[in-house]
Amino acid sequence: MFAASVDDLGKTRWFRVVGHGTGVDGPTGLAVDSHLRLLVASFGTDQILRYDSVTGKLIDVFINDDEGRMDGPEGLLLVSRSATSPARLLVASFLNDCILSFDPESGSFQEFFARGTYLDGPQVMLMHPASSSLFVSSYHRDQIMVVDSSTGKKKRELGGNELQRPVGLAAAPNDELLVSSHKGNAILRYNASAASFVDVFAQGHGLWAPTGLAMTSDLILFVGTFMDGLRRYSFWR
């Protein structure tokens, strides 16, 4: 279904409504697989739904967690096969503090990739290219957990008093990691390998309750905010 909206400049913007009325409840994590199918984490139903990314039609309930392993799925991350591990669809299960691994083609359960109270509200996951580690935001601990990308074992953590309710993660040049501090109304910068705080990347000027982060190939950072939409920053500002 297509719909239209008028922006602040009076221009009509067309968009496609995807997933409405298909059983999705509290959509959170999104991922696009190698076949250009859109995977959506349905927080309220403990399911991963799959859509045609062109037509927007529901393909199927890709993962229906009958065994009760998944409780409040949020972040999704597709990980390619490596010499030491299979291809994975990682799902951050927010309410029971674990990261589940599923086969990205069949949807079959592989293993509990990581779990424990140290995760405490895992939300967003990022495979950082410079450190070859999995970074996981722990919402309730106000920290980022650094996890071995092959074994799922905790390596270390980053974040101190400067970080308040981390949500979004983005890899940046020079082995850096950007984190949205949702309650602190700031974007913070860390050294990924050293797991150390560098500085405040952005704060003020109306930046309020930042959520998701996305970095483009030309180093433009997009920041989702809780109330006023998207903001755009140049990394080399």
PDB file of N, CA, C and O in Angstrom, residues 27-56:
ATOM      1  N   PRO A  27       7.547  -3.425  16.126  1.00  0.00           N
ATOM      2  CA  PRO A  27       8.714  -3.708  15.281  1.00  0.00           C
ATOM      3  C   PRO A  27       9.928  -2.939  15.764  1.00  0.00           C
ATOM      4  O   PRO A  27       9.855  -1.737  16.027  1.00  0.00           O
ATOM      5  N   THR A  28      11.048  -3.637  15.892  1.00  0.00           N
ATOM      6  CA  THR A  28      12.266  -3.002  16.401  1.00  0.00           C
ATOM      7  C   THR A  28      13.413  -3.241  15.420  1.00  0.00           C
ATOM      8  O   THR A  28      13.639  -2.432  14.536  1.00  0.00           O
ATOM      9  N   GLY A  29      14.135  -4.335  15.559  1.00  0.00           N
ATOM     10  CA  GLY A  29      15.270  -4.595  14.691  1.00  0.00           C
ATOM     11  C   GLY A  29      14.865  -4.915  13.271  1.00  0.00           C
ATOM     12  O   GLY A  29      13.854  -5.581  13.022  1.00  0.00           O
ATOM     13  N   LEU A  30      15.682  -4.427  12.317  1.00  0.00           N
ATOM     14  CA  LEU A  30      15.471  -4.683  10.899  1.00  0.00           C
ATOM     15  C   LEU A  30      16.763  -5.191  10.287  1.00  0.00           C
ATOM     16  O   LEU A  30      17.851  -4.791  10.692  1.00  0.00           O
ATOM     17  N   ALA A  31      16.636  -6.061   9.295  1.00  0.00           N
ATOM     18  CA  ALA A  31      17.794  -6.523   8.533  1.00  0.00           C
ATOM     19  C   ALA A  31      17.318  -6.932   7.146  1.00  0.00           C
ATOM     20  O   ALA A  31      16.176  -7.387   6.989  1.00  0.00           O
ATOM     21  N   VAL A  32      18.169  -6.772   6.154  1.00  0.00           N
ATOM     22  CA  VAL A  32      17.862  -7.204   4.789  1.00  0.00           C
ATOM     23  C   VAL A  32      18.825  -8.325   4.428  1.00  0.00           C
ATOM     24  O   VAL A  32      20.049  -8.147   4.501  1.00  0.00           O
ATOM     25  N   ASP A  33      18.279  -9.488   4.061  1.00  0.00           N
ATOM     26  CA  ASP A  33      19.141 -10.644   3.792  1.00  0.00           C
ATOM     27  C   ASP A  33      19.690 -10.614   2.367  1.00  0.00           C
ATOM     28  O   ASP A  33      19.442  -9.665   1.607  1.00  0.00           O
ATOM     29  N   SER A  34      20.426 -11.637   2.004  1.00  0.00           N
ATOM     30  CA  SER A  34      21.103 -11.676   0.705  1.00  0.00           C
ATOM     31  C   SER A  34      20.124 -11.783  -0.463  1.00  0.00           C
ATOM     32  O   SER A  34      20.493 -11.540  -1.612  1.00  0.00           O
ATOM     33  N   HIS A  35      18.880 -12.147  -0.180  1.00  0.00           N
ATOM     34  CA  HIS A  35      17.843 -12.233  -1.219  1.00  0.00           C
ATOM     35  C   HIS A  35      16.956 -10.991  -1.213  1.00  0.00           C
ATOM     36  O   HIS A  35      15.879 -10.997  -1.815  1.00  0.00           O
ATOM     37  N   LEU A  36      17.403  -9.934  -0.524  1.00  0.00           N
ATOM     38  CA  LEU A  36      16.681  -8.662  -0.423  1.00  0.00           C
ATOM     39  C   LEU A  36      15.313  -8.824   0.234  1.00  0.00           C
ATOM     40  O   LEU A  36      14.357  -8.116  -0.092  1.00  0.00           O
ATOM     41  N   ARG A  37      15.234  -9.757   1.183  1.00  0.00           N
ATOM     42  CA  ARG A  37      14.025  -9.883   1.988  1.00  0.00           C
ATOM     43  C   ARG A  37      14.234  -9.127   3.292  1.00  0.00           C
ATOM     44  O   ARG A  37      15.308  -9.182   3.883  1.00  0.00           O
ATOM     45  N   LEU A  38      13.205  -8.421   3.711  1.00  0.00           N
ATOM     46  CA  LEU A  38      13.276  -7.616   4.924  1.00  0.00           C
ATOM     47  C   LEU A  38      12.880  -8.456   6.131  1.00  0.00           C
ATOM     48  O   LEU A  38      11.775  -9.007   6.177  1.00  0.00           O
ATOM     49  N   LEU A  39      13.792  -8.567   7.100  1.00  0.00           N
ATOM     50  CA  LEU A  39      13.516  -9.277   8.344  1.00  0.00           C
ATOM     51  C   LEU A  39      13.175  -8.256   9.413  1.00  0.00           C
ATOM     52  O   LEU A  39      13.880  -7.248   9.561  1.00  0.00           O
ATOM     53  N   VAL A  40      12.100  -8.515  10.164  1.00  0.00           N
ATOM     54  CA  VAL A  40      11.613  -7.580  11.167  1.00  0.00           C
ATOM     55  C   VAL A  40      11.414  -8.307  12.489  1.00  0.00           C
ATOM     56  O   VAL A  40      10.736  -9.345  12.537  1.00  0.00           O
ATOM     57  N   ALA A  41      12.011  -7.776  13.560  1.00  0.00           N
ATOM     58  CA  ALA A  41      11.800  -8.330  14.897  1.00  0.00           C
ATOM     59  C   ALA A  41      10.502  -7.780  15.466  1.00  0.00           C
ATOM     60  O   ALA A  41      10.329  -6.568  15.580  1.00  0.00           O
ATOM     61  N   SER A  42       9.584  -8.671  15.818  1.00  0.00           N
ATOM     62  CA  SER A  42       8.303  -8.289  16.405  1.00  0.00           C
ATOM     63  C   SER A  42       8.404  -8.488  17.918  1.00  0.00           C
ATOM     64  O   SER A  42       8.307  -9.612  18.422  1.00  0.00           O
ATOM     65  N   PHE A  43       8.608  -7.386  18.643  1.00  0.00           N
ATOM     66  CA  PHE A  43       8.890  -7.433  20.079  1.00  0.00           C
ATOM     67  C   PHE A  43       7.759  -8.095  20.863  1.00  0.00           C
ATOM     68  O   PHE A  43       7.989  -8.907  21.749  1.00  0.00           O
ATOM     69  N   GLY A  44       6.512  -7.746  20.537  1.00  0.00           N
ATOM     70  CA  GLY A  44       5.385  -8.212  21.329  1.00  0.00           C
ATOM     71  C   GLY A  44       4.993  -9.648  21.106  1.00  0.00           C
ATOM     72  O   GLY A  44       4.375 -10.274  21.980  1.00  0.00           O
ATOM     73  N   THR A  45       5.346 -10.215  19.942  1.00  0.00           N
ATOM     74  CA  THR A  45       4.940 -11.594  19.641  1.00  0.00           C
ATOM     75  C   THR A  45       6.100 -12.583  19.669  1.00  0.00           C
ATOM     76  O   THR A  45       5.896 -13.779  19.436  1.00  0.00           O
ATOM     77  N   ASP A  46       7.315 -12.107  19.952  1.00  0.00           N
ATOM     78  CA  ASP A  46       8.502 -12.977  19.976  1.00  0.00           C
ATOM     79  C   ASP A  46       8.653 -13.728  18.657  1.00  0.00           C
ATOM     80  O   ASP A  46       8.849 -14.953  18.629  1.00  0.00           O
ATOM     81  N   GLN A  47       8.595 -12.989  17.568  1.00  0.00           N
ATOM     82  CA  GLN A  47       8.727 -13.572  16.243  1.00  0.00           C
ATOM     83  C   GLN A  47       9.654 -12.713  15.381  1.00  0.00           C
ATOM     84  O   GLN A  47       9.841 -11.523  15.641  1.00  0.00           O
ATOM     85  N   ILE A  48      10.195 -13.356  14.352  1.00  0.00           N
ATOM     86  CA  ILE A  48      10.893 -12.644  13.286  1.00  0.00           C
ATOM     87  C   ILE A  48      10.060 -12.846  12.028  1.00  0.00           C
ATOM     88  O   ILE A  48       9.839 -13.987  11.589  1.00  0.00           O
ATOM     89  N   LEU A  49       9.568 -11.750  11.460  1.00  0.00           N
ATOM     90  CA  LEU A  49       8.736 -11.803  10.263  1.00  0.00           C
ATOM     91  C   LEU A  49       9.584 -11.457   9.038  1.00  0.00           C
ATOM     92  O   LEU A  49      10.548 -10.705   9.135  1.00  0.00           O
ATOM     93  N   ARG A  50       9.157 -12.010   7.907  1.00  0.00           N
ATOM     94  CA  ARG A  50       9.913 -11.793   6.677  1.00  0.00           C
ATOM     95  C   ARG A  50       8.991 -11.201   5.607  1.00  0.00           C
ATOM     96  O   ARG A  50       7.892 -11.709   5.376  1.00  0.00           O
ATOM     97  N   TYR A  51       9.478 -10.115   4.965  1.00  0.00           N
ATOM     98  CA  TYR A  51       8.688  -9.401   3.966  1.00  0.00           C
ATOM     99  C   TYR A  51       9.452  -9.306   2.653  1.00  0.00           C
ATOM    100  O   TYR A  51      10.688  -9.294   2.634  1.00  0.00           O
ATOM    101  N   ASP A  52       8.696  -9.192   1.568  1.00  0.00           N
ATOM    102  CA  ASP A  52       9.280  -8.845   0.280  1.00  0.00           C
ATOM    103  C   ASP A  52       9.633  -7.363   0.334  1.00  0.00           C
ATOM    104  O   ASP A  52       8.750  -6.516   0.544  1.00  0.00           O
ATOM    105  N   SER A  53      10.911  -7.034   0.162  1.00  0.00           N
ATOM    106  CA  SER A  53      11.347  -5.641   0.327  1.00  0.00           C
ATOM    107  C   SER A  53      10.917  -4.743  -0.828  1.00  0.00           C
ATOM    108  O   SER A  53      11.001  -3.519  -0.724  1.00  0.00           O
ATOM    109  N   VAL A  54      10.440  -5.331  -1.932  1.00  0.00           N
ATOM    110  CA  VAL A  54       9.966  -4.537  -3.067  1.00  0.00           C
ATOM    111  C   VAL A  54       8.470  -4.278  -2.964  1.00  0.00           C
ATOM    112  O   VAL A  54       8.006  -3.142  -3.044  1.00  0.00           O
ATOM    113  N   THR A  55       7.688  -5.348  -2.749  1.00  0.00           N
ATOM    114  CA  THR A  55       6.229  -5.209  -2.708  1.00  0.00           C
ATOM    115  C   THR A  55       5.714  -4.882  -1.310  1.00  0.00           C
ATOM    116  O   THR A  55       4.607  -4.369  -1.155  1.00  0.00           O
ATOM    117  N   GLY A  56       6.498  -5.193  -0.288  1.00  0.00           N
ATOM    118  CA  GLY A  56       6.067  -4.977   1.082  1.00  0.00           C
ATOM    119  C   GLY A  56       5.162  -6.062   1.615  1.00  0.00           C
ATOM    120  O   GLY A  56       4.691  -5.987   2.757  1.00  0.00           O
TER     121      GLY A  56
END
